[in-house]
Coordinates of C-alpha atoms and ligand atoms in Angstrom, one line a residue:
X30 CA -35.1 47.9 -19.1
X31 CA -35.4 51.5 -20.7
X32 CA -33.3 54.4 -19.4
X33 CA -34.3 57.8 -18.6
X34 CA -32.4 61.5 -17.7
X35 CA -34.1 63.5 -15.7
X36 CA -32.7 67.0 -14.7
X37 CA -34.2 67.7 -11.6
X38 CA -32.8 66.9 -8.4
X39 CA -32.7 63.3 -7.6
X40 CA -35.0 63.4 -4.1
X41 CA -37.5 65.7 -5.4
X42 CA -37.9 63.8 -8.5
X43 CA -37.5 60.5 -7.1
X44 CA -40.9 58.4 -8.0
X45 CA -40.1 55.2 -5.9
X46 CA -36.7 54.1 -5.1
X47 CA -33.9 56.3 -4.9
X48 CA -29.9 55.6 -4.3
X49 CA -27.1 57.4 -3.1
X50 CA -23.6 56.7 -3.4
X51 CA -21.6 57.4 -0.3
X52 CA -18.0 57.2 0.6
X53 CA -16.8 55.7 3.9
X54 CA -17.4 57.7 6.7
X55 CA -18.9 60.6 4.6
X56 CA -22.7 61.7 6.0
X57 CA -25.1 64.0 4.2
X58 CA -28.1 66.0 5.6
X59 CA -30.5 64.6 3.0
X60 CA -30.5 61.3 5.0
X61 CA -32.0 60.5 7.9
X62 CA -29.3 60.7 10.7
X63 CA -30.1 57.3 12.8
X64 CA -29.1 55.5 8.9
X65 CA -26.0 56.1 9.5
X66 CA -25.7 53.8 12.9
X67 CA -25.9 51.4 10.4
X68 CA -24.3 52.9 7.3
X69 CA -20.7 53.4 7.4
X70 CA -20.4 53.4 3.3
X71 CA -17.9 50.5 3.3
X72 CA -17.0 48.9 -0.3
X73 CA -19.9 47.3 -1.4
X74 CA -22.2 48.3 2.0
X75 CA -26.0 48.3 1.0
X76 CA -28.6 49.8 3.3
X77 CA -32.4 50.5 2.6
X78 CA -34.3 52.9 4.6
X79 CA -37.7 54.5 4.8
X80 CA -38.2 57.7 4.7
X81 CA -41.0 59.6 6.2
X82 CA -41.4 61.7 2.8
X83 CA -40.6 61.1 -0.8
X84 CA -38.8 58.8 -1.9
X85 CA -40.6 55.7 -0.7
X86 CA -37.4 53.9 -0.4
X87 CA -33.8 55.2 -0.2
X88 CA -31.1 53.1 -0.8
X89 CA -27.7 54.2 0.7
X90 CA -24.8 52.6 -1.2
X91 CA -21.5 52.7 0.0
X92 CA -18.3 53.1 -1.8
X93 CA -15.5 52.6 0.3
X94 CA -13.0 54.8 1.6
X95 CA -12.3 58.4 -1.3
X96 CA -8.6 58.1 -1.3
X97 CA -9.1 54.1 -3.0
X98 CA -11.9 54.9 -5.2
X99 CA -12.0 53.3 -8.7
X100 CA -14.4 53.4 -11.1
X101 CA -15.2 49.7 -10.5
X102 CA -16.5 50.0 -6.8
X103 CA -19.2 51.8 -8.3
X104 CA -20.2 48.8 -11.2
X105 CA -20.0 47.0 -8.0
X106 CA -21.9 49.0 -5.8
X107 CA -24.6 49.5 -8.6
X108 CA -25.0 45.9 -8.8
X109 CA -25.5 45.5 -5.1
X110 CA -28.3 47.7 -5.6
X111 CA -29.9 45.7 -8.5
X112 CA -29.7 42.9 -6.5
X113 CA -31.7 44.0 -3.4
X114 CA -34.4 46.0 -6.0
X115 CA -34.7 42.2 -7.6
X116 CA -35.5 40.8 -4.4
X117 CA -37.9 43.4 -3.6
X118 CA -39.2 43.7 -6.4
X119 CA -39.0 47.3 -7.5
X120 CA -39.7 48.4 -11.3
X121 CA -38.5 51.9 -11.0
X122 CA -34.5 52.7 -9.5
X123 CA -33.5 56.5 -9.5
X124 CA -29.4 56.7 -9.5
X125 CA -28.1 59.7 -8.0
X126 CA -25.0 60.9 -10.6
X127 CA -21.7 60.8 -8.3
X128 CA -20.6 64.1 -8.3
X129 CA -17.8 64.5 -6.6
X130 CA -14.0 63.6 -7.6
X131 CA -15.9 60.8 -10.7
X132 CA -16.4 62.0 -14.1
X133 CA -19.7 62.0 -15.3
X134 CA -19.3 60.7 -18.4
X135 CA -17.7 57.4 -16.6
X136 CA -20.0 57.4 -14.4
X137 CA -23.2 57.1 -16.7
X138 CA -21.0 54.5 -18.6
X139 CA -20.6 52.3 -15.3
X140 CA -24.2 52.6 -14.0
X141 CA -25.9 51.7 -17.0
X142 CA -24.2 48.7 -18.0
X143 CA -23.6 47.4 -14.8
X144 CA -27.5 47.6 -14.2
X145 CA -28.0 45.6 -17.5
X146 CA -25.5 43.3 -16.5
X147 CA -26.0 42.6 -13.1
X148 CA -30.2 42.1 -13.7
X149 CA -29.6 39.9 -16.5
X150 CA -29.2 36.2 -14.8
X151 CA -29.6 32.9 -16.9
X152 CA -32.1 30.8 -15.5
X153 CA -33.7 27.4 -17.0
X154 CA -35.7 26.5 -14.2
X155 CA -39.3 25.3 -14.8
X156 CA -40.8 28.6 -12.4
X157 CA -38.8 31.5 -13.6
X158 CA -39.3 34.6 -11.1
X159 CA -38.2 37.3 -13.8
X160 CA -36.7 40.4 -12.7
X161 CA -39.2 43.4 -12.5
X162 CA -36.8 46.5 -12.6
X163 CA -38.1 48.1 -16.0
X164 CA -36.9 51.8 -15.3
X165 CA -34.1 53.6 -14.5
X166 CA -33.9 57.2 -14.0
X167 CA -30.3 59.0 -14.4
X168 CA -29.9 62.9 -13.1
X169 CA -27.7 65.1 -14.8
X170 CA -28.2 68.9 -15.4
X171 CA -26.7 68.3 -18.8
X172 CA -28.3 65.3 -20.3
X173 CA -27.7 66.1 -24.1
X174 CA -24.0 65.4 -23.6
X175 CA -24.5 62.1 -21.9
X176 CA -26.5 60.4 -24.6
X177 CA -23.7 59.3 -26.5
X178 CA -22.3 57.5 -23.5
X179 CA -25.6 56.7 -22.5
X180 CA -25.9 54.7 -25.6
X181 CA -22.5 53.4 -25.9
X182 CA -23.1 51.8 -22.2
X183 CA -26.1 49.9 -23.7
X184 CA -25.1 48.7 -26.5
X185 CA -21.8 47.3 -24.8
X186 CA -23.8 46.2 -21.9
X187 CA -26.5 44.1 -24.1
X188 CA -24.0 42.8 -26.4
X189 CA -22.1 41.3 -23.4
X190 CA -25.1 39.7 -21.9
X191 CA -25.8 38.4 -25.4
X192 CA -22.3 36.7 -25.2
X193 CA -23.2 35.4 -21.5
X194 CA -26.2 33.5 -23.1
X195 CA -25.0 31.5 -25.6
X196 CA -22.4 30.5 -23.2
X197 CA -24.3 29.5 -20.9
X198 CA -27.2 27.5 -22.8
X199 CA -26.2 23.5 -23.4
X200 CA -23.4 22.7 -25.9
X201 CA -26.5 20.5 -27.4
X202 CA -28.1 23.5 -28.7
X203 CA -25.5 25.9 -29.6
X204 CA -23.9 23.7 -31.9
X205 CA -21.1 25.3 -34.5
X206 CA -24.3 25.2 -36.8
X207 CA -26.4 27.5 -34.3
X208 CA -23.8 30.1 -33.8
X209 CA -23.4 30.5 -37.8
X210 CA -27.0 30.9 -37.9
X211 CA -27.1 33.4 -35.2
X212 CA -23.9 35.4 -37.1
X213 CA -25.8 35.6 -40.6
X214 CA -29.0 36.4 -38.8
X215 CA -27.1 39.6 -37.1
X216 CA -25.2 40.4 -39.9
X217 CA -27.9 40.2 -42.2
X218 CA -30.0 42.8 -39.8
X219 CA -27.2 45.1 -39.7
X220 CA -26.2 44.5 -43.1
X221 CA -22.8 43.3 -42.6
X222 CA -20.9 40.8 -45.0
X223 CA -21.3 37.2 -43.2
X224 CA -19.3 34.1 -44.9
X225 CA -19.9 30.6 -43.8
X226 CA -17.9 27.8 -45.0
X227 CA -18.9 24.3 -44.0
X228 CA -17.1 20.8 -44.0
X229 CA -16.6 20.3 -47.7
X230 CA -15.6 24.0 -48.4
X231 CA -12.9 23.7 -45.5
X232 CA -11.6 20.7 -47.1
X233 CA -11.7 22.4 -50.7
X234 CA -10.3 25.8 -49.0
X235 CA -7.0 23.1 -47.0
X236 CA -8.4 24.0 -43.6
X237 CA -7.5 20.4 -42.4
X238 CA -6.7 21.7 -38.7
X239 CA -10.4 22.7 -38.0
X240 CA -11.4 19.5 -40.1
X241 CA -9.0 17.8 -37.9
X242 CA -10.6 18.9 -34.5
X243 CA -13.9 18.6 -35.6
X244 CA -13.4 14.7 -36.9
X245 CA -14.9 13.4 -34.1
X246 CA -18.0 15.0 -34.1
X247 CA -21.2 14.7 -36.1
X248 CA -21.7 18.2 -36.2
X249 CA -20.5 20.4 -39.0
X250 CA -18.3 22.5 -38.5
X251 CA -18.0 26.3 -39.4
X252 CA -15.6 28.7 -39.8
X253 CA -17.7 32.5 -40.5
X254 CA -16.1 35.6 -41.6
X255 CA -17.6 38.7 -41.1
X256 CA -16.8 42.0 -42.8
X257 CA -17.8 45.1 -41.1
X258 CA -16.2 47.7 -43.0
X259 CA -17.8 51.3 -42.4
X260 CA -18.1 54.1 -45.3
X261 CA -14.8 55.4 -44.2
X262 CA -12.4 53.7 -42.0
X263 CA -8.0 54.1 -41.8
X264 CA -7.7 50.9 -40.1
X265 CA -8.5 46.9 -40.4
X266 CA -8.8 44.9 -37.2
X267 CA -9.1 41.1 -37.1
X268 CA -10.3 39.3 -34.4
X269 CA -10.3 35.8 -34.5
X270 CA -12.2 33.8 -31.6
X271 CA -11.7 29.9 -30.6
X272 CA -15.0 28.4 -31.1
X273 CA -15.1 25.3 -29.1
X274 CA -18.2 24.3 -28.7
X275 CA -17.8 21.4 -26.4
X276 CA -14.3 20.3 -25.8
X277 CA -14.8 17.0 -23.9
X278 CA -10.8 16.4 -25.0
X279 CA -11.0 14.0 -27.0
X280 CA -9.3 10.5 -27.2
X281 CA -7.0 12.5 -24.9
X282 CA -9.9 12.7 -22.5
X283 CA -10.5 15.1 -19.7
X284 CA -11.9 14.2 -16.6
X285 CA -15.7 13.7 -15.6
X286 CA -15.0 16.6 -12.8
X287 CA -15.5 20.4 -14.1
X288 CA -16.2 19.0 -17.3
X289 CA -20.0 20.4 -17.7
X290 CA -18.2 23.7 -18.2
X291 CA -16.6 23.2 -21.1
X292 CA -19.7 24.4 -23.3
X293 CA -17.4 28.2 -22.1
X294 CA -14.9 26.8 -24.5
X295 CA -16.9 29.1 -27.9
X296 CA -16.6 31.7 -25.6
X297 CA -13.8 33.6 -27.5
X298 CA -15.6 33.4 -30.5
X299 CA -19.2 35.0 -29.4
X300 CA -17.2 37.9 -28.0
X301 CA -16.1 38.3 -31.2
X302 CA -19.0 38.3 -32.7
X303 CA -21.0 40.6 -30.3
X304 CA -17.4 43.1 -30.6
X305 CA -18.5 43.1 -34.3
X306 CA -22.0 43.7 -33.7
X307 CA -21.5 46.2 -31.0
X308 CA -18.5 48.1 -33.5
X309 CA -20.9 48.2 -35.6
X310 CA -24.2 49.7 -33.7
X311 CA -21.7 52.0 -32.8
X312 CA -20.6 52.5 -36.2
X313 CA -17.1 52.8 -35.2
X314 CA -15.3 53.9 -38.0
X315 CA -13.2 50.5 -38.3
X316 CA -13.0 47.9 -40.8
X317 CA -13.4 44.7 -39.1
X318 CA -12.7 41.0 -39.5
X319 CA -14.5 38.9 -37.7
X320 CA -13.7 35.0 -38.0
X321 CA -14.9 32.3 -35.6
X322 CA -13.5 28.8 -35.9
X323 CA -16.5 26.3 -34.4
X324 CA -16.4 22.8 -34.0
X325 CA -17.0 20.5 -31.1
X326 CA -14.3 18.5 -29.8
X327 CA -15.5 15.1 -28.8
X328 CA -14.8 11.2 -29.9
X329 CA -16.4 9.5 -32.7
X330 CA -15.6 6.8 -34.9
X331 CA -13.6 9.4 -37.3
X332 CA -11.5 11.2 -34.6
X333 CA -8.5 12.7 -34.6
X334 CA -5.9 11.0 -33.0
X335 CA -2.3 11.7 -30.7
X336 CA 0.5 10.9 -33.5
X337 CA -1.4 12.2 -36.6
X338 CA 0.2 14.9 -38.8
X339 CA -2.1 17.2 -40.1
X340 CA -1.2 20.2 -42.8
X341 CA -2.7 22.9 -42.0
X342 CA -4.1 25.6 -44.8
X343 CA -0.9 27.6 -44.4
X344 CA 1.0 24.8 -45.2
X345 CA 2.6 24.4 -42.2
X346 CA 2.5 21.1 -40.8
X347 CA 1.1 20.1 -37.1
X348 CA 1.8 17.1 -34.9
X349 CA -0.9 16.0 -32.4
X350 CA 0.8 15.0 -29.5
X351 CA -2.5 15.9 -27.4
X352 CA -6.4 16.3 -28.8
X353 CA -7.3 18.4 -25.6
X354 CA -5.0 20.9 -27.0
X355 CA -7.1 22.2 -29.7
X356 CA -7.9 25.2 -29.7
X357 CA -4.5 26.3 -31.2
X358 CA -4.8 23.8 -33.7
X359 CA -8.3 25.3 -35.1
X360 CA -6.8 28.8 -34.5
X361 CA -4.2 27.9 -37.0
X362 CA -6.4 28.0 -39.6
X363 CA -8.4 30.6 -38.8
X364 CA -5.3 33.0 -38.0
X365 CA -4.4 32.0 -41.6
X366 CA -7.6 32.8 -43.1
X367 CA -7.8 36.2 -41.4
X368 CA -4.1 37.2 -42.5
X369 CA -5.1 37.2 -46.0
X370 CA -7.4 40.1 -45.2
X371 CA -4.1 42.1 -44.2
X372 CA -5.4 43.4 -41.2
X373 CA -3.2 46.5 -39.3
X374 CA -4.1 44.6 -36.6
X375 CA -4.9 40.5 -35.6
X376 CA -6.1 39.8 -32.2
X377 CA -7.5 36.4 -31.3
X378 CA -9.7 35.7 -27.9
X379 CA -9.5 32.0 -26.9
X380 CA -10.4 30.4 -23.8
X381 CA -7.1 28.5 -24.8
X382 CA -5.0 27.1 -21.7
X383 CA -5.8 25.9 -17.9
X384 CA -2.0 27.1 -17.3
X385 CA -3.2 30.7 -18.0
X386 CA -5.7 29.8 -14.7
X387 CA -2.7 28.8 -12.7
X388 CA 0.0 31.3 -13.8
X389 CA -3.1 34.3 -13.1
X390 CA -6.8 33.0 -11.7
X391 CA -9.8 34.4 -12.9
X392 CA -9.4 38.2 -12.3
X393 CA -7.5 38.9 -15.0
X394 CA -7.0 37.8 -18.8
X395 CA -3.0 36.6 -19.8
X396 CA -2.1 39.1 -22.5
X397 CA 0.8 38.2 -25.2
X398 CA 1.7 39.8 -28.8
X399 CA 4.3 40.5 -31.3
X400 CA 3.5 44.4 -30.7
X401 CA 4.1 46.6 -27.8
X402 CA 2.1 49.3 -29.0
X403 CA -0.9 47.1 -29.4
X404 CA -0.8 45.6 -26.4
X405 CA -0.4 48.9 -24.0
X406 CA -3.7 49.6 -26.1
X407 CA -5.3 46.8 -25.2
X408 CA -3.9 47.2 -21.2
X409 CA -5.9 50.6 -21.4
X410 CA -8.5 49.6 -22.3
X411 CA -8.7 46.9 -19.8
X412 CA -7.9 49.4 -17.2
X413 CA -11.0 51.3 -18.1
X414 CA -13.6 48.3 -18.3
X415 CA -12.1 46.4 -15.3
X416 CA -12.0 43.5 -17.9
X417 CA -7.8 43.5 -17.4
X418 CA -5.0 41.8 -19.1
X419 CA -1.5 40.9 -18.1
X420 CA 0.9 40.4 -20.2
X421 CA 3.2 37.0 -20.5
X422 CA 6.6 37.3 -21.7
X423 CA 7.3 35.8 -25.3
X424 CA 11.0 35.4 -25.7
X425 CA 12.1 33.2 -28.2
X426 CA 13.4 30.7 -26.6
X427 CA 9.9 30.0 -25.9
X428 CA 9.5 28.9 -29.4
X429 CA 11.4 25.9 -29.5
X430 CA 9.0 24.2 -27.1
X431 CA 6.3 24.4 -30.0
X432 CA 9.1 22.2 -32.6
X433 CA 8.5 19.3 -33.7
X434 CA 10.5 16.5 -34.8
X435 CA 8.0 14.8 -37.2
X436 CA 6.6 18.2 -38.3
X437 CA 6.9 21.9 -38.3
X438 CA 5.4 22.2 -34.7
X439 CA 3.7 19.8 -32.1
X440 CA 0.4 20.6 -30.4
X441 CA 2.0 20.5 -26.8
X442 CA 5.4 21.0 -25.8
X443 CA 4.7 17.1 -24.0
X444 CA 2.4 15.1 -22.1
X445 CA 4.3 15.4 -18.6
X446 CA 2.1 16.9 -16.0
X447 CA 3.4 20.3 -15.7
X448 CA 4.7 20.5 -19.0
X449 CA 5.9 24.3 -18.5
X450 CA 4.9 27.7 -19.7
X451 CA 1.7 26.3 -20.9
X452 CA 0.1 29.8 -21.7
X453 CA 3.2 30.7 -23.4
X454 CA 3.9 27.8 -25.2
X455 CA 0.2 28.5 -26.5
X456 CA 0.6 31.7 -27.9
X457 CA 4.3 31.2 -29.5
X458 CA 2.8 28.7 -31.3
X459 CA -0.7 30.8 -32.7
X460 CA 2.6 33.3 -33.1
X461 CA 3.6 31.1 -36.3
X462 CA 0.1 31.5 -38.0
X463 CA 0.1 35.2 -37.9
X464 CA 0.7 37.5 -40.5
X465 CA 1.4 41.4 -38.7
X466 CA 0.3 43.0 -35.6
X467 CA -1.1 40.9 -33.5
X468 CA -2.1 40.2 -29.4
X469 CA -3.5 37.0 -28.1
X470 CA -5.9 37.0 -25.4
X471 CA -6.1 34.1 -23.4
X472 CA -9.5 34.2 -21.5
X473 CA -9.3 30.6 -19.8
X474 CA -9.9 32.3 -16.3
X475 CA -12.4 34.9 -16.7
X476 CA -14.7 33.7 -19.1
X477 CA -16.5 31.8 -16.2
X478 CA -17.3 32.7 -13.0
X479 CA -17.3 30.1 -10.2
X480 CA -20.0 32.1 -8.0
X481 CA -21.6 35.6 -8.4
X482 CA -19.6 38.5 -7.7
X483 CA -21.2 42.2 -8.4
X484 CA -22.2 42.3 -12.2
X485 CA -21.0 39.2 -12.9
X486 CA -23.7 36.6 -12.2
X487 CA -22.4 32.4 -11.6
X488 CA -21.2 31.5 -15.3
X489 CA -20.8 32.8 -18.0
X490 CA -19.3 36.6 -18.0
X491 CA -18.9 37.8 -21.2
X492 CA -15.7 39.0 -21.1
X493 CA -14.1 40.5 -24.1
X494 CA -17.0 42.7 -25.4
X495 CA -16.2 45.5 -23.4
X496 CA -12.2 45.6 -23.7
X497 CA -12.6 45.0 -27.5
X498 CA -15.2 47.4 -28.2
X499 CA -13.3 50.2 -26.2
X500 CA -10.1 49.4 -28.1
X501 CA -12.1 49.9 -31.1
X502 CA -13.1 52.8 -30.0
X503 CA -10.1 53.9 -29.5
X504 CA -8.0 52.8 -32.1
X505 CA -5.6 55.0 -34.0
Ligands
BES4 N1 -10.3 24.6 -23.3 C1 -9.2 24.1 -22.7 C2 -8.6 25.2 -21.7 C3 -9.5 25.6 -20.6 C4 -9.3 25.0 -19.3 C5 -10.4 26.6 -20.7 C6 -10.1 25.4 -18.3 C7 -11.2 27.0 -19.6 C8 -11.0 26.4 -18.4 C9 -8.1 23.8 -23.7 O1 -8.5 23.3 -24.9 C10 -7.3 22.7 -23.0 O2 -7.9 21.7 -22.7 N2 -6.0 22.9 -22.8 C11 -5.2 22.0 -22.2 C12 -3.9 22.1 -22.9 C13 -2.9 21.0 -22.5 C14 -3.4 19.6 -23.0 C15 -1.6 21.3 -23.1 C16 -5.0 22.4 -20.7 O3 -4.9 23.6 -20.5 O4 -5.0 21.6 -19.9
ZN5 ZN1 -9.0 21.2 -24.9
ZN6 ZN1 -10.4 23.9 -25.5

């Protein structure tokens, strides 16, 4: 899909299919009149009529009532659009810029990466009917100052839809081994610094909780660093990303139900990646840390088991009261590891607890840190993306459901269903691995979507690439 900017007006210019954003209850003289018996511009509303004269097609869009607009109901709106082009099969789409009461820059931001993301559906089916929008045409009068959002939209957009693939293909293929691959491979074209340490360096290096996890598994595991650091920077970020790349549970086995999604569970760790990536295509002017933690976590002869101990490589010590609580347990070490880089900032994306899905669904990521600063960062961000956080309180008292009485901190606070505060409970203990500044983001519920909703096709979202590569962005 290539974009264009044209400066002309939109209707004159308008080679096949043309769309027009309208509020509710707002008509225009440009359209047909009898449209509008049918058009009333509600939130989401998507009606195609035919002209007599150019354009060939007009697709009236609507975005709800003024007084509620958000940026969002037009990503949604947008993808409404893409979704009746697919189906009739248009190549060419001409967006109308919103021009009243929406920035412009936002608004070129939103179209364009919600086109990319709502046209780019994973499919494995033996007769693929590919999508055959290849063109869209953008109208500004002042195109020059849009090509910097232009391309930051792109590059976000792609980079997210990168994320939604390996996601979505079968745990079988995108092994802890693939993904390393795939993060030299990137690195290497964008000449970033990519590290991978296999199973006998992680046991030379003391990185027994990963080792741990990945016990049961005949894949190797992999923990990558990447360095991007730009000719000048101020500032080191590290984000550290749970790379699960099939958590079946373990010996403390989850059930057969809802378990084919659990391929999501290296989620946090792609978004990473692509962040990275992104940052740097962008050539944000931040040194960043990149680690990924990657094993699968299944049963085999060798696997770990409720009761061990296990020290991890900060010395700490870990009892496993619970195998299907491992993604803290490979975060340890990779928190760790990515301290000794002294970041200004640490902030880890894990598709870490089900609790987080019951304490806030799937709209919204759970938020928690050690820094307010940091995390009101992060909320902005997510404001502007419509990838949102919310935070989770992280008193103290919190912490002693993490203690141990064998070691310096148990996997889960206990077995009881309803063992409380579970989101909590899973950040105050990544808390005790972390050197500095740091937010944990806890993407359980909106890594995966149940059904398609606007941009967001059934699956894999991809969230995370957005937020982090705005905070980057943004960073001070
Ligand atoms: N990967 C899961 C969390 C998860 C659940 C992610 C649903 C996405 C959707 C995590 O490893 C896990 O199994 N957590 C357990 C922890 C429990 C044993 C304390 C959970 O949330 O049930
Ligand atoms: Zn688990
Ligand atoms: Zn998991």
């Amino acid at each position: 899909m290539e974009f264009v900017f044209l400066e002309k007006e939109m209707l004159d210019a308008a080679e096949d299919t043309a769309v027009m954003f309208l509020y509710e209850g707002e008509q225009n003289d440009i359209v047909p009149a009898p449209a509008f018996e049918d058009f009333k511009g509600k939130d989401g509303q998507t009606v195609v009529c035919y002209p007599q004269s150019s354009p060939k097609r007009l697709i009236l869009s609507g975005l709800g009532k003024r007084e509620n607009f958000h940026i969002n109901k037009l990503r949604l709106s947008v993808a409404n659009v893409i979704n009746t082009c697919r189906k009739l099969e248009v190549a060419t789409i001409s967006f109308s810029t919103v021009k009243d009461g929406v920035n412009e820059k936002e608004a070129i931001v939103a179209i364009t990466e919600s086109a990319l993301m709502a046209d780019h559906k994973f499919v494995m089916k033996s007769e693929a009917s590919p999508s055959k929008i290849n063109r869209i045409i953008l109208f500004s009068s002042s195109p020059k100052a849009l090509e910097k959002d232009l391309f930051y939209a792109v590059v976000t957009a792609r980079n997210c839809n990168a994320v939604r693939d390996l996601v979505n293909n079968s745990a079988s293929t995108v092994t802890p081994t693939y993904i390393a691959k795939v993060a030299e491979d990137l690195c290497e074209q964008k000449g970033i610094k990519c590290t991978v340490y296999s199973r006998k360096e992680l046991k030379e290096m003391g990185a027994n909780a990963l080792l741990a996890v990945a016990s049961g598994s005949c894949e190797e595991p992999k923990m990558v660093v990447m360095e991007y650091t730009p000719k000048s920077f101020t500032r080191t970020v590290a984000l550290v990303g749970k790379g699960i790349t099939f958590d079946s549970g373990g010996l403390s086995l989850k059930p057969a139900a809802g378990m084919e999604t659990m391929k999501c569970d290296m989620a946090g760790a792609v978004s990473v990646m692509h962040t990275l990536i992104a940052a740097a295509e962008l050539k944000i002017n931040v040194r960043i840390i990149g680690v990924m933690a990657l094993t699968e976590n299944i049963i085999g002869p060798g696997a770990y088991k409720p009761g061990d101990i296990i020290k991890t490589m900060s010395g700490k010590t870990i009892e496993i009261l619970n195998t299907d609580a491992e993604g803290r347990v490979v975060l340890s070490d990779a928190l760790h590891l990515a301290g000794t880089f002294s970041p200004d900032y640490t902030i880890d994306v894990a598709t870490l607890t089900g609790a987080c899905i019951v304490a806030l669904g799937t709209e919204v990521s759970g938020i928690m840190g050690n820094d307010a600063e940091l995390i009101e960062a992060i909320k902005k961000s997510g404001l502007a993306t419509y990838e949102r956080v919310w935070e989770l309180p992280m008193y103290e008292e919190y912490k002693e459901l993490t203690v141990s009485e064998f070691a310096d901190l148990k996997n889960v606070t206990s077995n009881a269903p309803g063992s409380p505060a579970g989101a909590i409970v899973g950040a105050k203990f990544l808390e005790q691995f972390v050197k500095g500044k740091w937010a944990h983001l806890d993407i359980a519920g909106t890594d995966w979507a149940d059904a398609e909703k606007g941009y967001k096709p059934k699956g894999a979202t991809g969230v995370g690439v957005r937020l982090l590569t705005h905070f980057l962005y943004n960073v001070r």
